[in-house]
mmCIF file of C-alpha atoms and ligand atoms in Angstrom:
data_model
loop_
_atom_site.group_PDB
_atom_site.id
_atom_site.type_symbol
_atom_site.label_atom_id
_atom_site.label_comp_id
_atom_site.label_asym_id
_atom_site.label_seq_id
_atom_site.Cartn_x
_atom_site.Cartn_y
_atom_site.Cartn_z
ATOM 1 C CA UNK A 197 25.949 49.691 4.096
ATOM 2 C CA UNK A 198 22.327 51.648 6.277
ATOM 3 C CA UNK A 199 20.638 49.262 4.163
ATOM 4 C CA UNK A 200 21.305 46.550 5.841
ATOM 5 C CA UNK A 201 21.929 48.469 9.290
ATOM 6 C CA UNK A 202 18.978 49.639 8.453
ATOM 7 C CA UNK A 203 17.538 45.869 8.548
ATOM 8 C CA UNK A 204 19.419 44.471 11.329
ATOM 9 C CA UNK A 205 18.468 46.228 13.876
ATOM 10 C CA UNK A 206 14.606 46.150 13.031
ATOM 11 C CA UNK A 207 14.729 42.293 12.950
ATOM 12 C CA UNK A 208 16.546 42.567 16.299
ATOM 13 C CA UNK A 209 14.069 44.565 18.375
ATOM 14 C CA UNK A 210 11.609 43.441 16.856
ATOM 15 C CA UNK A 211 12.764 39.636 17.920
ATOM 16 C CA UNK A 212 13.686 41.701 21.533
ATOM 17 C CA UNK A 213 16.611 41.462 21.212
ATOM 18 C CA UNK A 214 19.032 44.754 22.407
ATOM 19 C CA UNK A 215 21.172 46.219 19.482
ATOM 20 C CA UNK A 216 24.704 48.166 19.714
ATOM 21 C CA UNK A 217 26.336 49.784 16.599
ATOM 22 C CA UNK A 218 30.588 49.896 16.354
ATOM 23 C CA UNK A 219 31.279 53.417 15.011
ATOM 24 C CA UNK A 220 34.197 53.140 11.626
ATOM 25 C CA UNK A 221 34.115 49.075 12.476
ATOM 26 C CA UNK A 222 37.468 47.522 13.908
ATOM 27 C CA UNK A 223 39.055 50.411 14.873
ATOM 28 C CA UNK A 224 36.057 51.769 17.158
ATOM 29 C CA UNK A 225 36.131 48.209 18.680
ATOM 30 C CA UNK A 226 39.255 48.451 19.838
ATOM 31 C CA UNK A 227 38.460 52.265 21.302
ATOM 32 C CA UNK A 228 35.255 51.169 22.565
ATOM 33 C CA UNK A 229 32.686 53.241 20.298
ATOM 34 C CA UNK A 230 30.347 52.049 21.118
ATOM 35 C CA UNK A 231 26.330 53.246 21.617
ATOM 36 C CA UNK A 232 23.045 50.991 21.539
ATOM 37 C CA UNK A 233 20.394 52.670 18.954
ATOM 38 C CA UNK A 234 16.825 52.133 18.830
ATOM 39 C CA UNK A 235 14.849 51.819 15.488
ATOM 40 C CA UNK A 236 14.740 55.767 15.391
ATOM 41 C CA UNK A 237 18.405 55.424 14.960
ATOM 42 C CA UNK A 238 18.464 54.445 10.911
ATOM 43 C CA UNK A 239 14.987 56.786 10.368
ATOM 44 C CA UNK A 240 15.152 57.667 6.851
ATOM 45 C CA UNK A 241 18.595 55.971 6.242
ATOM 46 C CA UNK A 242 18.304 53.758 3.731
ATOM 47 C CA UNK A 243 18.031 55.915 0.462
ATOM 48 C CA UNK A 244 21.685 57.515 2.286
ATOM 49 C CA UNK A 245 25.029 56.231 0.647
ATOM 50 C CA UNK A 246 27.642 55.857 3.116
ATOM 51 C CA UNK A 247 27.324 54.740 5.826
ATOM 52 C CA UNK A 248 26.321 56.241 9.661
ATOM 53 C CA UNK A 249 28.241 54.180 11.467
ATOM 54 C CA UNK A 250 31.460 54.575 9.331
ATOM 55 C CA UNK A 251 34.509 53.323 8.900
ATOM 56 C CA UNK A 252 38.232 53.007 8.876
ATOM 57 C CA UNK A 253 41.268 50.763 8.355
ATOM 58 C CA UNK A 254 42.036 49.467 11.575
ATOM 59 C CA UNK A 255 46.013 48.338 11.468
ATOM 60 C CA UNK A 256 45.566 47.905 15.714
ATOM 61 C CA UNK A 257 43.396 44.766 15.445
ATOM 62 C CA UNK A 258 45.799 43.119 13.082
ATOM 63 C CA UNK A 259 48.037 42.916 16.584
ATOM 64 C CA UNK A 260 47.272 40.523 19.559
ATOM 65 C CA UNK A 261 47.120 43.563 21.844
ATOM 66 C CA UNK A 262 44.773 45.124 19.469
ATOM 67 C CA UNK A 263 42.252 42.084 18.754
ATOM 68 C CA UNK A 264 43.099 41.803 22.765
ATOM 69 C CA UNK A 265 41.599 45.443 23.262
ATOM 70 C CA UNK A 266 38.811 44.786 20.995
ATOM 71 C CA UNK A 267 37.622 41.919 23.002
ATOM 72 C CA UNK A 268 37.495 43.479 25.970
ATOM 73 C CA UNK A 269 35.252 46.494 25.081
ATOM 74 C CA UNK A 270 33.347 44.036 23.554
ATOM 75 C CA UNK A 271 32.764 41.894 26.571
ATOM 76 C CA UNK A 272 32.339 45.522 28.883
ATOM 77 C CA UNK A 273 29.445 46.027 26.780
ATOM 78 C CA UNK A 274 27.832 42.501 27.371
ATOM 79 C CA UNK A 275 28.138 42.208 23.540
ATOM 80 C CA UNK A 276 27.248 38.375 23.030
ATOM 81 C CA UNK A 277 26.833 37.556 19.155
ATOM 82 C CA UNK A 278 28.494 40.165 16.364
ATOM 83 C CA UNK A 279 27.018 41.378 13.695
ATOM 84 C CA UNK A 280 30.126 42.287 10.736
ATOM 85 C CA UNK A 281 29.362 44.214 7.741
ATOM 86 C CA UNK A 282 32.724 44.298 4.856
ATOM 87 C CA UNK A 283 34.971 43.599 2.578
ATOM 88 C CA UNK A 284 37.657 41.039 2.370
ATOM 89 C CA UNK A 285 39.593 42.811 4.895
ATOM 90 C CA UNK A 286 36.891 42.787 7.780
ATOM 91 C CA UNK A 287 36.936 38.923 6.671
ATOM 92 C CA UNK A 288 40.563 38.124 6.687
ATOM 93 C CA UNK A 289 40.173 40.517 9.848
ATOM 94 C CA UNK A 290 37.143 38.348 11.876
ATOM 95 C CA UNK A 291 39.328 35.232 10.355
ATOM 96 C CA UNK A 292 42.083 36.211 12.740
ATOM 97 C CA UNK A 293 40.444 36.525 15.794
ATOM 98 C CA UNK A 294 38.458 33.874 15.901
ATOM 99 C CA UNK A 295 41.290 31.932 16.005
ATOM 100 C CA UNK A 296 41.970 33.463 19.635
ATOM 101 C CA UNK A 297 38.625 34.768 21.221
ATOM 102 C CA UNK A 298 35.529 32.762 21.261
ATOM 103 C CA UNK A 299 32.161 35.296 19.767
ATOM 104 C CA UNK A 300 29.004 34.060 17.723
ATOM 105 C CA UNK A 301 29.460 36.287 14.624
ATOM 106 C CA UNK A 302 27.619 36.247 11.271
ATOM 107 C CA UNK A 303 28.818 38.702 8.118
ATOM 108 C CA UNK A 304 27.395 40.444 5.679
ATOM 109 C CA UNK A 305 29.586 41.222 2.784
ATOM 110 C CA UNK A 306 29.774 44.805 2.069
ATOM 111 C CA UNK A 307 32.650 45.919 -0.987
ATOM 112 C CA UNK A 308 31.739 47.680 -4.333
ATOM 113 C CA UNK A 309 34.460 45.248 -5.242
ATOM 114 C CA UNK A 310 32.245 42.071 -5.506
ATOM 115 C CA UNK A 311 35.500 40.124 -5.264
ATOM 116 C CA UNK A 312 34.274 37.217 -2.227
ATOM 117 C CA UNK A 313 33.259 34.274 -2.276
ATOM 118 C CA UNK A 314 29.733 32.649 -1.543
ATOM 119 C CA UNK A 315 27.545 35.511 -2.786
ATOM 120 C CA UNK A 316 26.423 35.907 -6.748
ATOM 121 C CA UNK A 317 26.610 39.827 -5.350
ATOM 122 C CA UNK A 318 27.875 42.228 -3.067
ATOM 123 C CA UNK A 319 26.848 45.418 -1.598
ATOM 124 C CA UNK A 320 27.321 48.383 -3.262
ATOM 125 C CA UNK A 321 28.644 46.492 -5.625
ATOM 126 C CA UNK A 322 25.308 47.168 -8.448
ATOM 127 C CA UNK A 323 25.618 50.856 -7.399
ATOM 128 C CA UNK A 324 28.998 51.237 -7.714
ATOM 129 C CA UNK A 325 29.203 49.837 -11.253
ATOM 130 C CA UNK A 326 26.091 51.886 -12.079
ATOM 131 C CA UNK A 327 28.052 54.590 -10.650
ATOM 132 C CA UNK A 328 30.120 53.827 -13.576
ATOM 133 C CA UNK A 329 28.106 53.135 -16.534
ATOM 134 C CA UNK A 330 26.527 56.464 -16.431
ATOM 135 C CA UNK A 331 30.108 58.298 -16.057
ATOM 136 C CA UNK A 332 31.733 56.002 -18.870
ATOM 137 C CA UNK A 333 28.365 56.636 -21.219
ATOM 138 C CA UNK A 334 28.539 60.151 -21.037
ATOM 139 C CA UNK A 335 32.516 60.320 -21.401
ATOM 140 C CA UNK A 336 30.912 58.014 -24.884
ATOM 141 C CA UNK A 337 29.263 61.494 -26.289
ATOM 142 C CA UNK A 338 32.552 62.922 -26.092
ATOM 143 C CA UNK A 339 34.790 59.628 -27.695
ATOM 144 C CA UNK A 340 32.693 59.750 -31.243
ATOM 145 C CA UNK A 341 32.357 63.972 -31.129
ATOM 146 C CA UNK A 342 35.673 64.024 -31.197
ATOM 147 C CA UNK A 343 37.028 60.198 -32.557
ATOM 148 C CA UNK A 344 39.269 59.955 -29.892
ATOM 149 C CA UNK A 345 40.169 57.446 -26.889
ATOM 150 C CA UNK A 346 39.437 57.249 -23.812
ATOM 151 C CA UNK A 347 41.321 55.131 -21.638
ATOM 152 C CA UNK A 348 39.126 54.587 -18.251
ATOM 153 C CA UNK A 349 40.036 53.248 -15.139
ATOM 154 C CA UNK A 350 37.591 52.062 -12.280
ATOM 155 C CA UNK A 351 38.429 51.484 -9.059
ATOM 156 C CA UNK A 352 39.770 47.453 -7.982
ATOM 157 C CA UNK A 353 42.977 47.311 -6.827
ATOM 158 C CA UNK A 354 42.798 43.397 -6.626
ATOM 159 C CA UNK A 355 39.018 42.984 -7.868
ATOM 160 C CA UNK A 356 38.465 43.676 -12.188
ATOM 161 C CA UNK A 357 34.320 42.963 -11.894
ATOM 162 C CA UNK A 358 33.462 46.555 -11.494
ATOM 163 C CA UNK A 359 35.880 46.714 -14.726
ATOM 164 C CA UNK A 360 34.533 43.477 -16.147
ATOM 165 C CA UNK A 361 30.648 44.628 -15.752
ATOM 166 C CA UNK A 362 31.286 48.787 -15.973
ATOM 167 C CA UNK A 363 32.779 47.517 -19.920
ATOM 168 C CA UNK A 364 30.698 44.888 -20.919
ATOM 169 C CA UNK A 365 27.527 47.268 -20.244
ATOM 170 C CA UNK A 366 29.118 50.548 -21.797
ATOM 171 C CA UNK A 367 30.167 48.078 -25.239
ATOM 172 C CA UNK A 368 33.233 49.268 -24.342
ATOM 173 C CA UNK A 369 36.759 47.622 -27.018
ATOM 174 C CA UNK A 370 38.950 46.202 -24.361
ATOM 175 C CA UNK A 371 38.762 45.567 -20.577
ATOM 176 C CA UNK A 372 41.798 45.693 -18.285
ATOM 177 C CA UNK A 373 41.314 43.555 -15.335
ATOM 178 C CA UNK A 374 43.794 42.668 -12.354
ATOM 179 C CA UNK A 375 43.406 38.747 -12.881
ATOM 180 C CA UNK A 376 44.328 39.288 -16.381
ATOM 181 C CA UNK A 377 48.443 39.174 -17.144
ATOM 182 C CA UNK A 378 47.545 42.286 -19.640
ATOM 183 C CA UNK A 379 49.586 42.206 -23.147
ATOM 184 C CA UNK A 380 49.950 45.448 -24.390
ATOM 185 C CA UNK A 381 50.964 44.360 -27.511
ATOM 186 C CA UNK A 382 47.417 42.342 -27.838
ATOM 187 C CA UNK A 383 45.825 45.631 -26.559
ATOM 188 C CA UNK A 384 47.867 48.081 -29.146
ATOM 189 C CA UNK A 385 47.269 45.169 -32.008
ATOM 190 C CA UNK A 386 43.699 45.607 -31.523
ATOM 191 C CA UNK A 387 43.401 49.276 -30.669
ATOM 192 C CA UNK A 388 44.850 49.198 -34.990
ATOM 193 C CA UNK A 389 42.844 46.717 -36.370
ATOM 194 C CA UNK A 390 39.853 48.584 -35.687
ATOM 195 C CA UNK A 391 41.475 52.151 -37.177
ATOM 196 C CA UNK A 392 41.896 50.429 -40.361
ATOM 197 C CA UNK A 393 38.627 49.619 -40.241
ATOM 198 C CA UNK A 394 37.767 52.579 -39.322
ATOM 199 C CA UNK A 395 36.968 52.430 -36.081
ATOM 200 C CA UNK A 396 36.581 56.014 -34.694
ATOM 201 C CA UNK A 397 35.753 55.720 -31.253
ATOM 202 C CA UNK A 398 37.905 53.747 -28.779
ATOM 203 C CA UNK A 399 36.483 52.639 -25.003
ATOM 204 C CA UNK A 400 39.470 50.988 -22.956
ATOM 205 C CA UNK A 401 37.881 50.534 -19.675
ATOM 206 C CA UNK A 402 41.339 49.503 -17.238
ATOM 207 C CA UNK A 403 41.149 48.357 -13.397
ATOM 208 C CA UNK A 404 43.246 50.593 -11.055
ATOM 209 C CA UNK A 405 44.946 46.799 -9.787
ATOM 210 C CA UNK A 406 45.795 46.263 -13.496
ATOM 211 C CA UNK A 407 48.910 44.854 -13.748
ATOM 212 C CA UNK A 408 50.665 46.806 -16.635
ATOM 213 C CA UNK A 409 50.188 50.684 -14.118
ATOM 214 C CA UNK A 410 46.297 51.356 -14.880
ATOM 215 C CA UNK A 411 45.155 54.175 -17.433
ATOM 216 C CA UNK A 412 49.065 56.146 -16.813
ATOM 217 C CA UNK A 413 50.819 53.454 -18.514
ATOM 218 C CA UNK A 414 48.062 52.581 -20.923
ATOM 219 C CA UNK A 415 48.277 55.476 -22.425
ATOM 220 C CA UNK A 416 51.536 56.515 -22.141
ATOM 221 C CA UNK A 417 52.057 53.821 -24.423
ATOM 222 C CA UNK A 418 49.289 53.943 -26.472
ATOM 223 C CA UNK A 419 50.226 57.474 -27.571
ATOM 224 C CA UNK A 420 53.659 55.904 -28.314
ATOM 225 C CA UNK A 421 52.672 54.100 -30.609
ATOM 226 C CA UNK A 422 49.881 56.226 -32.509
ATOM 227 C CA UNK A 423 50.819 59.418 -31.597
ATOM 228 C CA UNK A 424 48.347 60.732 -34.522
ATOM 229 C CA UNK A 425 44.979 59.545 -32.099
ATOM 230 C CA UNK A 426 43.714 61.949 -30.150
ATOM 231 C CA UNK A 427 43.545 60.163 -26.633
ATOM 232 C CA UNK A 428 42.104 61.331 -23.158
ATOM 233 C CA UNK A 429 42.271 59.658 -19.623
ATOM 234 C CA UNK A 430 39.761 59.049 -17.282
ATOM 235 C CA UNK A 431 39.995 58.171 -13.736
ATOM 236 C CA UNK A 432 36.473 58.282 -11.770
ATOM 237 C CA UNK A 433 38.029 57.568 -8.624
ATOM 238 C CA UNK A 434 35.873 57.353 -5.702
ATOM 239 C CA UNK A 435 32.377 59.113 -6.712
ATOM 240 C CA UNK A 436 31.912 54.898 -7.472
ATOM 241 C CA UNK A 437 31.874 54.930 -3.453
ATOM 242 C CA UNK A 438 29.148 57.093 -2.764
ATOM 243 C CA UNK A 439 25.607 58.079 -3.657
ATOM 244 C CA UNK A 440 22.121 57.160 -2.852
ATOM 245 C CA UNK A 441 21.912 53.311 -3.259
ATOM 246 C CA UNK A 442 20.789 51.146 -6.442
ATOM 247 C CA UNK A 443 17.088 49.205 -5.399
ATOM 248 C CA UNK A 444 18.867 46.199 -7.066
ATOM 249 C CA UNK A 445 21.753 46.623 -3.141
ATOM 250 C CA UNK A 446 18.646 47.890 -0.988
ATOM 251 C CA UNK A 447 17.028 44.987 -1.304
ATOM 252 C CA UNK A 448 20.332 42.844 -1.568
ATOM 253 C CA UNK A 449 21.549 44.928 2.664
ATOM 254 C CA UNK A 450 17.641 44.046 3.686
ATOM 255 C CA UNK A 451 17.575 40.648 3.074
ATOM 256 C CA UNK A 452 21.127 39.610 3.887
ATOM 257 C CA UNK A 453 20.819 42.209 7.697
ATOM 258 C CA UNK A 454 17.365 40.216 8.152
ATOM 259 C CA UNK A 455 19.067 37.203 7.341
ATOM 260 C CA UNK A 456 21.677 38.326 9.613
ATOM 261 C CA UNK A 457 20.401 38.538 12.444
ATOM 262 C CA UNK A 458 18.155 35.410 12.016
ATOM 263 C CA UNK A 459 20.489 33.038 11.748
ATOM 264 C CA UNK A 460 22.398 33.719 14.984
ATOM 265 C CA UNK A 461 19.115 33.405 16.558
ATOM 266 C CA UNK A 462 19.134 30.027 15.257
ATOM 267 C CA UNK A 463 22.777 29.291 15.891
ATOM 268 C CA UNK A 464 24.493 29.731 12.941
ATOM 269 C CA UNK A 465 27.466 31.438 12.789
ATOM 270 C CA UNK A 466 30.686 32.223 11.807
ATOM 271 C CA UNK A 467 30.037 32.109 7.611
ATOM 272 C CA UNK A 468 29.402 35.583 5.531
ATOM 273 C CA UNK A 469 25.782 35.610 4.091
ATOM 274 C CA UNK A 470 25.894 35.380 0.409
ATOM 275 C CA UNK A 471 22.569 35.397 -2.047
ATOM 276 C CA UNK A 472 23.072 32.727 -4.935
ATOM 277 C CA UNK A 473 20.144 32.015 -7.722
ATOM 278 C CA UNK A 474 18.540 34.382 -5.047
ATOM 279 C CA UNK A 475 18.600 32.270 -2.246
ATOM 280 C CA UNK A 476 20.306 32.987 0.847
ATOM 281 C CA UNK A 477 24.359 31.201 1.204
ATOM 282 C CA UNK A 478 26.127 30.505 4.678
ATOM 283 C CA UNK A 479 30.147 30.520 3.716
ATOM 284 C CA UNK A 480 32.616 30.559 7.052
ATOM 285 C CA UNK A 481 34.514 33.450 6.714
ATOM 286 C CA UNK A 482 37.503 31.773 5.040
ATOM 287 C CA UNK A 483 36.094 30.464 1.639
ATOM 288 C CA UNK A 484 34.594 33.624 2.196
ATOM 289 C CA UNK A 485 37.537 35.659 1.237
ATOM 290 C CA UNK A 486 38.980 36.882 -2.349
ATOM 291 C CA UNK A 487 40.953 34.320 -3.656
ATOM 292 C CA UNK A 488 38.364 31.906 -4.113
ATOM 293 C CA UNK A 489 36.607 34.023 -5.993
ATOM 294 C CA UNK A 490 36.373 32.727 -9.487
ATOM 295 C CA UNK A 491 35.733 35.121 -12.324
ATOM 296 C CA UNK A 492 33.370 33.749 -15.299
ATOM 297 C CA UNK A 493 35.106 32.060 -18.314
ATOM 298 C CA UNK A 494 32.718 33.146 -20.204
ATOM 299 C CA UNK A 495 31.688 37.359 -19.393
ATOM 300 C CA UNK A 496 36.162 37.214 -19.668
ATOM 301 C CA UNK A 497 35.135 35.519 -23.743
ATOM 302 C CA UNK A 498 32.065 37.465 -24.416
ATOM 303 C CA UNK A 499 34.388 40.595 -24.217
ATOM 304 C CA UNK A 500 36.801 39.998 -27.494
ATOM 305 C CA UNK A 501 33.641 39.079 -28.714
ATOM 306 C CA UNK A 502 30.721 41.564 -28.979
ATOM 307 C CA UNK A 503 33.552 44.140 -29.172
ATOM 308 C CA UNK A 504 34.137 43.318 -32.931
HETATM 309 O O1 LIG B 870 38.238 48.216 -0.969
HETATM 310 C C1 LIG B 870 37.877 48.786 -2.216
HETATM 311 C C2 LIG B 870 37.996 49.919 -2.667
HETATM 312 O O2 LIG B 870 37.746 49.946 -3.337
HETATM 313 C C3 LIG B 870 38.680 49.032 -3.345
HETATM 314 O O3 LIG B 870 38.706 49.408 -4.724
HETATM 315 C C4 LIG B 870 39.657 50.605 -4.136
HETATM 316 O O4 LIG B 870 41.070 50.335 -4.625
HETATM 317 C C5 LIG B 870 40.165 50.897 -2.033
HETATM 318 O O5 LIG B 870 38.312 50.199 -2.265
HETATM 319 C C6 LIG B 870 40.540 52.865 -2.884
HETATM 320 O O6 LIG B 870 40.157 52.700 -0.671
HETATM 321 P P1 LIG B 870 40.629 53.875 -0.037
HETATM 322 O O7 LIG B 870 39.057 54.661 -0.752
HETATM 323 O O8 LIG B 870 41.102 53.745 1.093
HETATM 324 O O9 LIG B 870 41.542 54.652 -1.406
#
């Protein structure tokens, strides 16, 4: 997020535009938590996790009154265009807002969940998934030393990309994601087969939004069926949302931030910017929202093959 903010501010100032930062997203827009930004405000932030502008989940913005207040603040501050950085909630809010109010805007995909269409990667995903990979690798050391089965829960309330990528990268025996119904019998059968083959390490990567109920529920059923196995769970939680961003994320955010200001200057608006096959892509906000994000079938099929 910070690398994106830096790129937006600096590209705008380079083009002799005034830039205002809105703290805490739509909630800050409603409350007028808005300040003028200079290039120095974004010095030394590219390596920092989180966001200097802070973020919030705003219920008020979803109301007509909230949107009206937000629009009034934008007008009072003389703001002529918006750069939105966020995920599914941000673009859902944007679609509703722009049905009621006209103001040029572009969006940047900022979410660890990678659940937006119109881009191959989202800002934060690479960092989050690398954090998960590092943690799972470390857990594997214990799993191997003790011959244990580990059920590891990663983030992803509605999307399984963190589970899918970290699971593949860590050689997980099974990966459970919200996009696919969990057939617990099949999960148990695979453990059973591995047991017969004397496979001693089992790593199950489970997305928090997987439909059986996450690591805790899966643990209960696995333990019941295999009481003799030494089983542990680990919930990685919010460590996935922080930390210094990866090189890929910094470059992605810088490219998108730079391109977003150029898009506004060129009059290309009401689109989310992304990168598809290495090139900048422009997707209308409504098309970027997550149900359009299609998970690669190849990747899903590969899980089973590589886990034999
Ligand atoms: O929407 C992104 C996300 O990281 C989800 O994967 C996760 O379920 C959620 O945020 C966690 O949100 P909170 O910090 O509000 O619990």
